[in-house]
PDB file of C-alpha atoms in Angstrom:
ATOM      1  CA  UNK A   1      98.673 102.383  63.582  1.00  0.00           C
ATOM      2  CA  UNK A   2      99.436 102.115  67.331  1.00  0.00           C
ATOM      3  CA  UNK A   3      98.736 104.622  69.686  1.00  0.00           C
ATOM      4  CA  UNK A   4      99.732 104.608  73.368  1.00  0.00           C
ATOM      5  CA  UNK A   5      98.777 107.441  76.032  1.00  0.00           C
ATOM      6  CA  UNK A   6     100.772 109.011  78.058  1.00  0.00           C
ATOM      7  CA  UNK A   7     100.346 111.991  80.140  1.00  0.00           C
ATOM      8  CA  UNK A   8     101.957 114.796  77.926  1.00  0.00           C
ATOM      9  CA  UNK A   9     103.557 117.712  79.819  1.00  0.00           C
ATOM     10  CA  UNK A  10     101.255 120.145  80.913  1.00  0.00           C
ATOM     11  CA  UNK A  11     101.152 123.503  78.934  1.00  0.00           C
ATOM     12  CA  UNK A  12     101.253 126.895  80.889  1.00  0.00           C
ATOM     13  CA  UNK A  13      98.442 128.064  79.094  1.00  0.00           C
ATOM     14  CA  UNK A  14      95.994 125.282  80.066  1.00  0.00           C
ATOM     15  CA  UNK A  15      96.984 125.348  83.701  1.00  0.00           C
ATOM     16  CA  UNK A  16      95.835 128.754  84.397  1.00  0.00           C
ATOM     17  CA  UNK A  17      92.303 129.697  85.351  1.00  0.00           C
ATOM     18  CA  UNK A  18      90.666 131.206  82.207  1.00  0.00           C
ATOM     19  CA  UNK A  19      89.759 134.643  83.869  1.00  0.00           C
ATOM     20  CA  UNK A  20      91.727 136.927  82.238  1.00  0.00           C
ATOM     21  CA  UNK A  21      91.373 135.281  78.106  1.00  0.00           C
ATOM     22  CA  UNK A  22      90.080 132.753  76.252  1.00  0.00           C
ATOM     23  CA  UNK A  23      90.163 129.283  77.363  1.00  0.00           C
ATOM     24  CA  UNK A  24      93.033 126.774  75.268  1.00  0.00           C
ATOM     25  CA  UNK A  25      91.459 125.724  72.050  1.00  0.00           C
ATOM     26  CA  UNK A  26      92.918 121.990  72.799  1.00  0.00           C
ATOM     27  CA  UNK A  27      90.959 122.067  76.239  1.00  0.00           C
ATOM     28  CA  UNK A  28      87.664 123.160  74.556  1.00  0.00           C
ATOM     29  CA  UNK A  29      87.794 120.449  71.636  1.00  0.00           C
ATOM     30  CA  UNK A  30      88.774 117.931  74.395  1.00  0.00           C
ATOM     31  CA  UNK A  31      85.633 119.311  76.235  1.00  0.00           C
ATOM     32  CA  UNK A  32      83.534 118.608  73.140  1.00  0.00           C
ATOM     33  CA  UNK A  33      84.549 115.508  72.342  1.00  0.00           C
ATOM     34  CA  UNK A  34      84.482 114.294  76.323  1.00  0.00           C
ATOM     35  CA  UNK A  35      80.446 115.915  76.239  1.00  0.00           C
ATOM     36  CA  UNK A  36      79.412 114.104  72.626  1.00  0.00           C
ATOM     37  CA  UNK A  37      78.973 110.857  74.336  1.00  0.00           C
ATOM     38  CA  UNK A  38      76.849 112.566  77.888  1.00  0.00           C
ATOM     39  CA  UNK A  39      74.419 114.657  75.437  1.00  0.00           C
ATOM     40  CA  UNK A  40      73.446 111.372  73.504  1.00  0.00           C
ATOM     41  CA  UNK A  41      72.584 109.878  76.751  1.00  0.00           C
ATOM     42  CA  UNK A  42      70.445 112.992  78.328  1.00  0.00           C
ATOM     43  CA  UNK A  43      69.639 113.251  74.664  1.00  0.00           C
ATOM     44  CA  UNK A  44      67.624 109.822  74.578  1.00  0.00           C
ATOM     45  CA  UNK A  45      66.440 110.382  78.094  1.00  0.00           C
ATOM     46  CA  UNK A  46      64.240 113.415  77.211  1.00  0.00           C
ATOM     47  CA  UNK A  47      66.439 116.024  79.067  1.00  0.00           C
ATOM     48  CA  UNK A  48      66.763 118.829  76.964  1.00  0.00           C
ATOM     49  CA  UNK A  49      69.402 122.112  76.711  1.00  0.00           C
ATOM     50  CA  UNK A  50      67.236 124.286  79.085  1.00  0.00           C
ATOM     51  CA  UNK A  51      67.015 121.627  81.502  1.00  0.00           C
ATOM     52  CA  UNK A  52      70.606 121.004  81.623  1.00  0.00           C
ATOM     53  CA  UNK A  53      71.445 124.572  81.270  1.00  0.00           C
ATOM     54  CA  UNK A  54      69.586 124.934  84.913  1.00  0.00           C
ATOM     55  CA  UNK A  55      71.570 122.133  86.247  1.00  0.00           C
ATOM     56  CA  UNK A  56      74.586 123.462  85.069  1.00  0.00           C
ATOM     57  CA  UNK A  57      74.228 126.851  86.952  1.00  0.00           C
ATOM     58  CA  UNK A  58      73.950 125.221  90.150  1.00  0.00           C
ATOM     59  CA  UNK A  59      77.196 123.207  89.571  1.00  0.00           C
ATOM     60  CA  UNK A  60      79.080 125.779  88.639  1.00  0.00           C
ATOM     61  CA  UNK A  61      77.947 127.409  91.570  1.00  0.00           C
ATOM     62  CA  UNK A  62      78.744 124.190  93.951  1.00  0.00           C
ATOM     63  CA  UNK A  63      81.959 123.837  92.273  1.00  0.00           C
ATOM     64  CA  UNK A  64      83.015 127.234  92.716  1.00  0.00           C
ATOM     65  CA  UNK A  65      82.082 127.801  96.287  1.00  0.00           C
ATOM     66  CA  UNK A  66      83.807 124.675  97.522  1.00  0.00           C
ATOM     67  CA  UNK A  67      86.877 124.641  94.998  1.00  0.00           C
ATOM     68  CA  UNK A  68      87.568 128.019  94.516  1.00  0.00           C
ATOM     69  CA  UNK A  69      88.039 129.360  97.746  1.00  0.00           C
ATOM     70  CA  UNK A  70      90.641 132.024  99.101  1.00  0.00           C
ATOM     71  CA  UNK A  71      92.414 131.400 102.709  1.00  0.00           C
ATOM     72  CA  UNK A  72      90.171 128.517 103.458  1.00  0.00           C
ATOM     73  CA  UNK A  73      86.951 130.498 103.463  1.00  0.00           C
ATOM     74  CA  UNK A  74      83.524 130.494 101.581  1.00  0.00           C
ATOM     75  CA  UNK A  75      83.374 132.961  99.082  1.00  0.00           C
ATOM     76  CA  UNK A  76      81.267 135.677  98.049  1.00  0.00           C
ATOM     77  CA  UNK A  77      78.061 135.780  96.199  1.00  0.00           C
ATOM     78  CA  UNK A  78      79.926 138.328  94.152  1.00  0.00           C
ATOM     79  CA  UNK A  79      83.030 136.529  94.128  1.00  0.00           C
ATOM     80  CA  UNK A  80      81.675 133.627  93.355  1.00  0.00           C
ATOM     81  CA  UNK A  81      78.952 135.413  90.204  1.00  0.00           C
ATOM     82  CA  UNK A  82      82.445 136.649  89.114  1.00  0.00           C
ATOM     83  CA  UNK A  83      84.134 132.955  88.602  1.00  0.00           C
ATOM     84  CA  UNK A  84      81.396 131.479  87.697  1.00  0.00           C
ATOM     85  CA  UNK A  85      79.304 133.716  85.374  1.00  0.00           C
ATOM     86  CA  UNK A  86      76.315 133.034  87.327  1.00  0.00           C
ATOM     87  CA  UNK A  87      74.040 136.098  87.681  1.00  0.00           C
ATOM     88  CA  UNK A  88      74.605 137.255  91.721  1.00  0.00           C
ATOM     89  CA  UNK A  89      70.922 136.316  92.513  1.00  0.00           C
ATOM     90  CA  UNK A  90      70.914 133.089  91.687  1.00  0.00           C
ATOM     91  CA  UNK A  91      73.640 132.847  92.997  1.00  0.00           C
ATOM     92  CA  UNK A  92      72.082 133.527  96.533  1.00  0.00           C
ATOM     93  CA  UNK A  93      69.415 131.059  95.644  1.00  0.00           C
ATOM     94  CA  UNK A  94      71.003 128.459  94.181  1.00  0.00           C
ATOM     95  CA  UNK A  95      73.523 128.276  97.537  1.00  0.00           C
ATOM     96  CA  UNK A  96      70.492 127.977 100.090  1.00  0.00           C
ATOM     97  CA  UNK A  97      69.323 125.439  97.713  1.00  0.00           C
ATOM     98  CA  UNK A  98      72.465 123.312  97.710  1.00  0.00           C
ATOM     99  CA  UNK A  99      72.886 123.372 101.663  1.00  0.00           C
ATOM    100  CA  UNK A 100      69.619 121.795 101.760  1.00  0.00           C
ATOM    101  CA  UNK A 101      69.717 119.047  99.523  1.00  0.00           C
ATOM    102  CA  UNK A 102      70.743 115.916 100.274  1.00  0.00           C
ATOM    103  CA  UNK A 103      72.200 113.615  97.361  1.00  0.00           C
ATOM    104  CA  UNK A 104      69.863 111.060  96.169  1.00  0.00           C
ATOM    105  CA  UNK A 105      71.823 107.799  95.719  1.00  0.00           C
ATOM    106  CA  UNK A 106      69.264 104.657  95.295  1.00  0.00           C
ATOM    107  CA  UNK A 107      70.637 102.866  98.535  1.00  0.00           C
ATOM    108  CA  UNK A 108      70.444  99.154  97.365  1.00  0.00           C
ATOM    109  CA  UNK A 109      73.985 100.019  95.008  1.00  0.00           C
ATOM    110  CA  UNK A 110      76.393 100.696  97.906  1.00  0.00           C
ATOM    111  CA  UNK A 111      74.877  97.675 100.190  1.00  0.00           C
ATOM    112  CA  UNK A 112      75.122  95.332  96.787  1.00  0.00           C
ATOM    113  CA  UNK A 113      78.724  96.373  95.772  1.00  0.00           C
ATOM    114  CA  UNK A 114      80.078  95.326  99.682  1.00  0.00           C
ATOM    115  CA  UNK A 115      78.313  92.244  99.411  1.00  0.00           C
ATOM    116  CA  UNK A 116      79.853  91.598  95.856  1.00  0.00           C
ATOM    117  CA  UNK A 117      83.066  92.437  97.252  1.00  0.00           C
ATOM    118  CA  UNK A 118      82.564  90.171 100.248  1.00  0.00           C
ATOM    119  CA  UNK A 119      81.845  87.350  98.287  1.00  0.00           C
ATOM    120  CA  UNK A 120      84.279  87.942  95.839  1.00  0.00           C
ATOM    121  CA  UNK A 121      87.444  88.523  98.630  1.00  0.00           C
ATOM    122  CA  UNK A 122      85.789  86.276 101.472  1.00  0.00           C
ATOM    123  CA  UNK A 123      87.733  83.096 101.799  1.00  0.00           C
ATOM    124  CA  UNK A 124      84.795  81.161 103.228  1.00  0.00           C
ATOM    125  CA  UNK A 125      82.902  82.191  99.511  1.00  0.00           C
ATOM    126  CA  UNK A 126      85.336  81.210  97.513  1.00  0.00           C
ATOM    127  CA  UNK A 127      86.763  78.146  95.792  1.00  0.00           C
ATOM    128  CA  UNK A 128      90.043  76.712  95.417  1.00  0.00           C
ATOM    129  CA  UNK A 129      90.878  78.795  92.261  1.00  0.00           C
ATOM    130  CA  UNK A 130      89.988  82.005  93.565  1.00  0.00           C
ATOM    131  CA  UNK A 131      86.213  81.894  91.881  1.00  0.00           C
ATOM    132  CA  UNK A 132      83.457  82.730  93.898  1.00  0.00           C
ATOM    133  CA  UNK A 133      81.984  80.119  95.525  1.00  0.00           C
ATOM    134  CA  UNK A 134      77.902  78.977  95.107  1.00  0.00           C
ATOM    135  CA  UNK A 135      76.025  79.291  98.083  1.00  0.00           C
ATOM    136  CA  UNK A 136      73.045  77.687  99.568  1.00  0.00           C
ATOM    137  CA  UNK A 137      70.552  79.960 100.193  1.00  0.00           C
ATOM    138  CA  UNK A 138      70.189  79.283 103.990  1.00  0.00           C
ATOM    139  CA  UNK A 139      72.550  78.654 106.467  1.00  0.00           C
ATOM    140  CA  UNK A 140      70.314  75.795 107.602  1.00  0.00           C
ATOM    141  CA  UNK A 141      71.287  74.052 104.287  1.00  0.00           C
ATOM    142  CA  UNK A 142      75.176  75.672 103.992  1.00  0.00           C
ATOM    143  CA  UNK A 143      76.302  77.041 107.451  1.00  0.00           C
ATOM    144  CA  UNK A 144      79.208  80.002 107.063  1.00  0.00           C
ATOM    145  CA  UNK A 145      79.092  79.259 103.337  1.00  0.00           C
ATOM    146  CA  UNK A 146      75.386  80.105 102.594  1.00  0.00           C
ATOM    147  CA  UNK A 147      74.030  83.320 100.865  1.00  0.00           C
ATOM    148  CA  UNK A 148      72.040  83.853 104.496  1.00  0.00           C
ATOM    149  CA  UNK A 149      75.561  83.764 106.487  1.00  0.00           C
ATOM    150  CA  UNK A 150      77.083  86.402 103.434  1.00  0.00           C
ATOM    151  CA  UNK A 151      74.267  88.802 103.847  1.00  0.00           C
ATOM    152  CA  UNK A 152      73.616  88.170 107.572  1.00  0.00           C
ATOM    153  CA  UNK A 153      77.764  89.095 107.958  1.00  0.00           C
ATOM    154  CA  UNK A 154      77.789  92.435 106.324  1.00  0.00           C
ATOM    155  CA  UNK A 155      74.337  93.868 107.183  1.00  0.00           C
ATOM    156  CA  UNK A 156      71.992  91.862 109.772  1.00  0.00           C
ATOM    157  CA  UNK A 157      69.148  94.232 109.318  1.00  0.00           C
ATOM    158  CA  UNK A 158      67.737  93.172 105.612  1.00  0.00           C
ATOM    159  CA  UNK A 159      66.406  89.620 104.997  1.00  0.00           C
ATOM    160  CA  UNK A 160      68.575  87.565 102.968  1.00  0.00           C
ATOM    161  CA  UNK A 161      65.760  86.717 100.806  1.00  0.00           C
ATOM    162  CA  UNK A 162      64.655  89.900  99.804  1.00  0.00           C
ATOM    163  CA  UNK A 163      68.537  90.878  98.675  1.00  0.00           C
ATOM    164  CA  UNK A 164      67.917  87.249  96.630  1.00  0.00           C
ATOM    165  CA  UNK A 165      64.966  88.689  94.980  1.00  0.00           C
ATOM    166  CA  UNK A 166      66.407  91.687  94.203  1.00  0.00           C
ATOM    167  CA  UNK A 167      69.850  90.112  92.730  1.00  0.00           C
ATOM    168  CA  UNK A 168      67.916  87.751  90.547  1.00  0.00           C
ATOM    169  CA  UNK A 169      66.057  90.446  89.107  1.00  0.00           C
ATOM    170  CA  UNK A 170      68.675  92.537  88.322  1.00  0.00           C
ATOM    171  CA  UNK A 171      71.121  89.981  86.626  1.00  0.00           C
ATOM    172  CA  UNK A 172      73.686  89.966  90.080  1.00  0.00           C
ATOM    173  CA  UNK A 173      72.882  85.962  90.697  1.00  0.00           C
ATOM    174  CA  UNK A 174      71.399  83.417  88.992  1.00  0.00           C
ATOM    175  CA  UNK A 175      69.960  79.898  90.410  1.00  0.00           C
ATOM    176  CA  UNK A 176      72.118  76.599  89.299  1.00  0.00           C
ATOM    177  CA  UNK A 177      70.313  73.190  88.692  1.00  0.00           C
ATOM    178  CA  UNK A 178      71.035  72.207  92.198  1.00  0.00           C
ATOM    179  CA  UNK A 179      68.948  75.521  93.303  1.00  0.00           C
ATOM    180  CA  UNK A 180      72.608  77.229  94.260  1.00  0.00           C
ATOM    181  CA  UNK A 181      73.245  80.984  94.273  1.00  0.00           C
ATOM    182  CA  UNK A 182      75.993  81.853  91.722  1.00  0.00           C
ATOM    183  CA  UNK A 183      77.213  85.351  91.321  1.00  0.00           C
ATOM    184  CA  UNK A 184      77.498  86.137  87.652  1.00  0.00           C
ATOM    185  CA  UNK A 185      80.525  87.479  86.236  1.00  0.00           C
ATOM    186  CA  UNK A 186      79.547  90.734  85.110  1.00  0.00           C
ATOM    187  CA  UNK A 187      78.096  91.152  88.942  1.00  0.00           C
ATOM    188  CA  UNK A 188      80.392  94.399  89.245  1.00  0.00           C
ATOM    189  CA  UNK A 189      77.365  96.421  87.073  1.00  0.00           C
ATOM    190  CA  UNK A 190      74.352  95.048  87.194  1.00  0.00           C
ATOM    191  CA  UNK A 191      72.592  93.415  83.979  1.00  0.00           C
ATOM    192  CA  UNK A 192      69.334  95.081  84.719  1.00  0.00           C
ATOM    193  CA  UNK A 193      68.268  98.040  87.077  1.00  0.00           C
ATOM    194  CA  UNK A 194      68.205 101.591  85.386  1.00  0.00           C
ATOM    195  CA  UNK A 195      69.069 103.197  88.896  1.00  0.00           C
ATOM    196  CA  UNK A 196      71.539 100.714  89.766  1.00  0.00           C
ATOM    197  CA  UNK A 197      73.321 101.561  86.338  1.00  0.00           C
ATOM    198  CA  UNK A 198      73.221 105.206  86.568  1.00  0.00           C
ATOM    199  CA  UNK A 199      74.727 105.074  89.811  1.00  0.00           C
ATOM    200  CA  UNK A 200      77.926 103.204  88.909  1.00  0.00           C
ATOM    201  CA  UNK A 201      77.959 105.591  85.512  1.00  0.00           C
ATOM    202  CA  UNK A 202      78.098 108.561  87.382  1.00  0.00           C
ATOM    203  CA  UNK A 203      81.031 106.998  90.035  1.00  0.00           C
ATOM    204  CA  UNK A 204      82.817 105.429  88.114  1.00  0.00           C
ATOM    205  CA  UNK A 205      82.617 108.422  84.987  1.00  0.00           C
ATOM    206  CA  UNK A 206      83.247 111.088  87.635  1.00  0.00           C
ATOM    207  CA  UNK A 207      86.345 109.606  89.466  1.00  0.00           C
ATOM    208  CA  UNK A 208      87.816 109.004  86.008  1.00  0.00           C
ATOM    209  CA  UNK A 209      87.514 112.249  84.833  1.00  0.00           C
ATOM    210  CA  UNK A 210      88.564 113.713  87.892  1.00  0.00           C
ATOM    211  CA  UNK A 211      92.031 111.601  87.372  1.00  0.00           C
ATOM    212  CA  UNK A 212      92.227 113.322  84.185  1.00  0.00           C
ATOM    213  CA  UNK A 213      91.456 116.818  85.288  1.00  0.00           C
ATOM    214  CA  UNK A 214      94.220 116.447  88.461  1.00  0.00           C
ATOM    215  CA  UNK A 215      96.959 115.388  85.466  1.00  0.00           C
ATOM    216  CA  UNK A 216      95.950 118.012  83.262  1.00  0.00           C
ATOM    217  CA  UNK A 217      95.850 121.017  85.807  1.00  0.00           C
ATOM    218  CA  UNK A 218      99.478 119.698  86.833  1.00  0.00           C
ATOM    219  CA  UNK A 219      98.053 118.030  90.332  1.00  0.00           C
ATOM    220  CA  UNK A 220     101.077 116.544  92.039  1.00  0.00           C
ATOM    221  CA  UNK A 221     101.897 113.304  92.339  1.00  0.00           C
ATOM    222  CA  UNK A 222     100.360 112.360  88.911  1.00  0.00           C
ATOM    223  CA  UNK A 223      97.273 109.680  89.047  1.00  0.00           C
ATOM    224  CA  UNK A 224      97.232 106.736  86.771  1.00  0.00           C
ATOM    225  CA  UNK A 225      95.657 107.210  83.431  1.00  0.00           C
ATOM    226  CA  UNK A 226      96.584 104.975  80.595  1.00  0.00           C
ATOM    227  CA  UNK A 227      94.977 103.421  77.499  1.00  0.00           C
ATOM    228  CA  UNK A 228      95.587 101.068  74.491  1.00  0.00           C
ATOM    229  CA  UNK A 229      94.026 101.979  71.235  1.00  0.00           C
ATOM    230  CA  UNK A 230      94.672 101.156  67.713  1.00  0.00           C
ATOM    231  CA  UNK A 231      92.497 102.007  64.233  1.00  0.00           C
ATOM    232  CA  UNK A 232      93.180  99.714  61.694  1.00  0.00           C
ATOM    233  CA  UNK A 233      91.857  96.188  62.811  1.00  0.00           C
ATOM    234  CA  UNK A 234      89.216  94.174  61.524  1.00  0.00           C
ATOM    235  CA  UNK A 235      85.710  93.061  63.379  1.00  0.00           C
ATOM    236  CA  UNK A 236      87.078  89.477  64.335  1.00  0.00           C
ATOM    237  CA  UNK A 237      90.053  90.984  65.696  1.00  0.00           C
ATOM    238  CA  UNK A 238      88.188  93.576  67.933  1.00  0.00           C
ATOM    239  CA  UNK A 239      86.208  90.546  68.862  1.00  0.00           C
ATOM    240  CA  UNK A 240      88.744  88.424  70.249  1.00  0.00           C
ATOM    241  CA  UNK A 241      90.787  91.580  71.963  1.00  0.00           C
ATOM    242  CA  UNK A 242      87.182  92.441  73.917  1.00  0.00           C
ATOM    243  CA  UNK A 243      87.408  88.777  75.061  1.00  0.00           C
ATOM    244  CA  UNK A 244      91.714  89.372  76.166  1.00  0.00           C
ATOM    245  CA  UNK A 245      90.814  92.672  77.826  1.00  0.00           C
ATOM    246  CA  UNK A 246      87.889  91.625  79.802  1.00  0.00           C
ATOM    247  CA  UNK A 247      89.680  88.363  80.879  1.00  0.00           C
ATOM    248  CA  UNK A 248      93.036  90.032  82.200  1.00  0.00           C
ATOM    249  CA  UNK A 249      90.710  93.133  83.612  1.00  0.00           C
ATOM    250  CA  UNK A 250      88.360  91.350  85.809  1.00  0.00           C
ATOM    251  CA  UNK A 251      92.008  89.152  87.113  1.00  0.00           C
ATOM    252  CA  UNK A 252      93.436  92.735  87.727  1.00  0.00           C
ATOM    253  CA  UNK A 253      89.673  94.001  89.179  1.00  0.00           C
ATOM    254  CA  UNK A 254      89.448  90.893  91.609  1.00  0.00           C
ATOM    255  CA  UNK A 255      93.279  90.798  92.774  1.00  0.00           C
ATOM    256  CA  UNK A 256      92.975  94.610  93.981  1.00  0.00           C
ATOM    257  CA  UNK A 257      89.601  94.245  95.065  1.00  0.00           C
ATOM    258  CA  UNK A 258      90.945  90.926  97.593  1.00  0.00           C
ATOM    259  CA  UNK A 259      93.774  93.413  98.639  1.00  0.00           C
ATOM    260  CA  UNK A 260      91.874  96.442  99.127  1.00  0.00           C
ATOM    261  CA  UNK A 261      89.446  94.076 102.046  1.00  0.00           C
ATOM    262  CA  UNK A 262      92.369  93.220 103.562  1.00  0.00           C
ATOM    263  CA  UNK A 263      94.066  96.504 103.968  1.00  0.00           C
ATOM    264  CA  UNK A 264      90.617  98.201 104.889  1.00  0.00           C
ATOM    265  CA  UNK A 265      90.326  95.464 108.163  1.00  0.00           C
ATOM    266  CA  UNK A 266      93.708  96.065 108.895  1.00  0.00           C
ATOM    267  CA  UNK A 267      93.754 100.027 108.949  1.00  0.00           C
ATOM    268  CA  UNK A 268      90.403  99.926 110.709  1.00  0.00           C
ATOM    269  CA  UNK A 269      91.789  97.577 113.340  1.00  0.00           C
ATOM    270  CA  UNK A 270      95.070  99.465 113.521  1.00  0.00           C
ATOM    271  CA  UNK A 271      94.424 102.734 112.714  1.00  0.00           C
ATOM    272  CA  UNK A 272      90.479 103.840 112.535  1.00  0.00           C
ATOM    273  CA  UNK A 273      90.861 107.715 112.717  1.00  0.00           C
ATOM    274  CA  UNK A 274      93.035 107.499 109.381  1.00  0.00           C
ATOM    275  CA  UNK A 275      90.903 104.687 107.962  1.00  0.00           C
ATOM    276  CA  UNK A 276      88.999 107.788 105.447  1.00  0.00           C
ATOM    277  CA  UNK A 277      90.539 107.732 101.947  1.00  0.00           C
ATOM    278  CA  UNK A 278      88.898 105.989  99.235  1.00  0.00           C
ATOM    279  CA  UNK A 279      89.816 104.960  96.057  1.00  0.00           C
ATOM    280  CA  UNK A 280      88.676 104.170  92.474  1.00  0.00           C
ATOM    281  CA  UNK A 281      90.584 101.346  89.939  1.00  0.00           C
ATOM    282  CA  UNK A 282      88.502 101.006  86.759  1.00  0.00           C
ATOM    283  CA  UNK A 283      88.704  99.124  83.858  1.00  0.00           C
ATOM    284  CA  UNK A 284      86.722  99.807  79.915  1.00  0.00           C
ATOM    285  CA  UNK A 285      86.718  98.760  76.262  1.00  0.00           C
ATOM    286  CA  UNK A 286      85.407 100.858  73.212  1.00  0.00           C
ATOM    287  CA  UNK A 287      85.391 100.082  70.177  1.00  0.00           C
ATOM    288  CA  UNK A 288      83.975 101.613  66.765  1.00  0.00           C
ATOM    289  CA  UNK A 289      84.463 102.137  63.416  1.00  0.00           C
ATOM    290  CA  UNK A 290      87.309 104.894  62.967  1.00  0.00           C
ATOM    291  CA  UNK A 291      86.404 107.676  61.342  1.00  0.00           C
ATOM    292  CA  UNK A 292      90.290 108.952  60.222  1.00  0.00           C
ATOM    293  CA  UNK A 293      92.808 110.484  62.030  1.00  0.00           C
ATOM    294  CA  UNK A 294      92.226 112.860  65.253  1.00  0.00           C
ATOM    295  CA  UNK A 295      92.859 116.769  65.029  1.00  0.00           C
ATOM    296  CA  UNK A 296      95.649 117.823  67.595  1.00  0.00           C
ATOM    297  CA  UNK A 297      94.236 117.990  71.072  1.00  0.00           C
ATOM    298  CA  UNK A 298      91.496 115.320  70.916  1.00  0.00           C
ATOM    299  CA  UNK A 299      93.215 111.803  71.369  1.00  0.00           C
ATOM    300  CA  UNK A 300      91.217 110.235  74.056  1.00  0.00           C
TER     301      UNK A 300
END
């Protein structure tokens, strides 16, 4: 039976902070069901309820000081113990504590995915059907098109060959018989790299549910959020839709991603001191055995 999702209009009741009542009974099974997945990962990486519980209490904290503010000014330890539910004290000490941490990012993701994005965008790196192109390894032995003269244009201060080392480990490259670098088709997550990973899980996770918490608090204009999904097909059927949906996603992933370069040069060029939105077009499959049909409130 087909299923196709839409935005649905967005009830009164789960609009409105949850102060005063109960929070909707639809929002807390979607909550469930949106957590299931996130507690099997922290789950098989040893982090238990009480350590999450701790983490929690400092987002909630974060999250209320810096969303949840009146007239454009930081709130309250009180006010911000009463949204929250956070005990005033730690409160206090969880605030210090969050104006002097720095986010830990492992710094080898963002420098990778403007590469990728060069190489895959770059008309010098690519061939005549829009594939990326495979590159000497030195511009001694390729010129402009050479993995040296990719690297080299984007960031001048690492070595080209220790970015080489560090692709072919992870699963970004590989070396062709003729000792060329090729950039591997999955290249948008790396194949190996626990670090590397987690950061484009928690980007990519985040900005999606943050689409889906703008539509469903009635955030104006409406973001993009759409899905296919059916529940009565059989295993060689799921197979060969994987293969359709990854082959028209990555054309739809590498179109945008050669439009999005071109726009960023041109508002940089044009207009630098507007040049400061960012955006986030993803792209997933999932697929499992269905387990009947879905209580009210919980389609995906």
């Amino acid at each position: 039976m087909p299923t196709h999702s839409t935005p649905p209009p967005v009830a009164e009741q789960d609009t409105a902070p949850g102060i005063a009542g109960a929070p909707s009974p639809a929002v807390v099974r979607a909550l469930r069901k949106v957590l299931r997945p996130l507690v099997h990962l922290m789950l098989s990486r040893g982090i238990t309820y009480p350590y999450l519980s701790d983490m929690l209490k400092g987002l909630f904290v974060e999250v209320a000081d810096r969303d949840f503010r009146l007239d454009d000014k930081p709130p309250t330890d009180s006010r911000i113990s009463l949204i929250s539910g956070v005990h005033r004290k730690d409160v206090s000490r969880l605030r210090q504590l969050l104006h002097s941490e720095l986010a830990i990012e492992p710094s080898v993701v963002p420098r990778g995915a403007q590469l990728v994005a060069h190489w895959m965008s770059d008309p010098r790196y690519l061939q005549a059907d829009g594939q990326p192109r495979p590159l000497a390894r030195l511009i001694s032995e390729g010129g402009e098109q050479s993995f040296e003269a990719l690297v080299t244009g984007v960031n001048s201060d690492i070595r080209s060959r220790v970015v080489l080392d560090e692709w072919l480990r992870l699963g970004v490259v590989h070396l062709d018989d003729d000792g060329l670098v090729c950039l591997n088709a999955g290249a948008f997550v790396p194949t190996r790299g626990a670090d590397e990973k987690a950061f484009y899980f928690g980007h990519n996770l985040h900005d999606h549910a943050a689409a889906s918490v703008h539509n469903l608090l009635g955030g104006q204009p409406a973001l993009m959020e759409r899905s296919v999904h059916y529940n009565a097909l059989s295993p060689a059927s799921v197979e060969k839709l994987a293969k359709l949906s990854e082959q028209w996603s990555m054309k739809a992933l590498l179109a945008v991603n050669k439009a999005a370069m071109q726009a960023e040069t041109q508002d940089q060029a044009l207009a630098p001191d507007q040049a400061n939105q960012r955006f986030t077009l993803g792209a997933y499959f999932y697929t499992e055995p269905d387990t009947g049909p879905e209580q009210p409130g919980e389609r995906p």
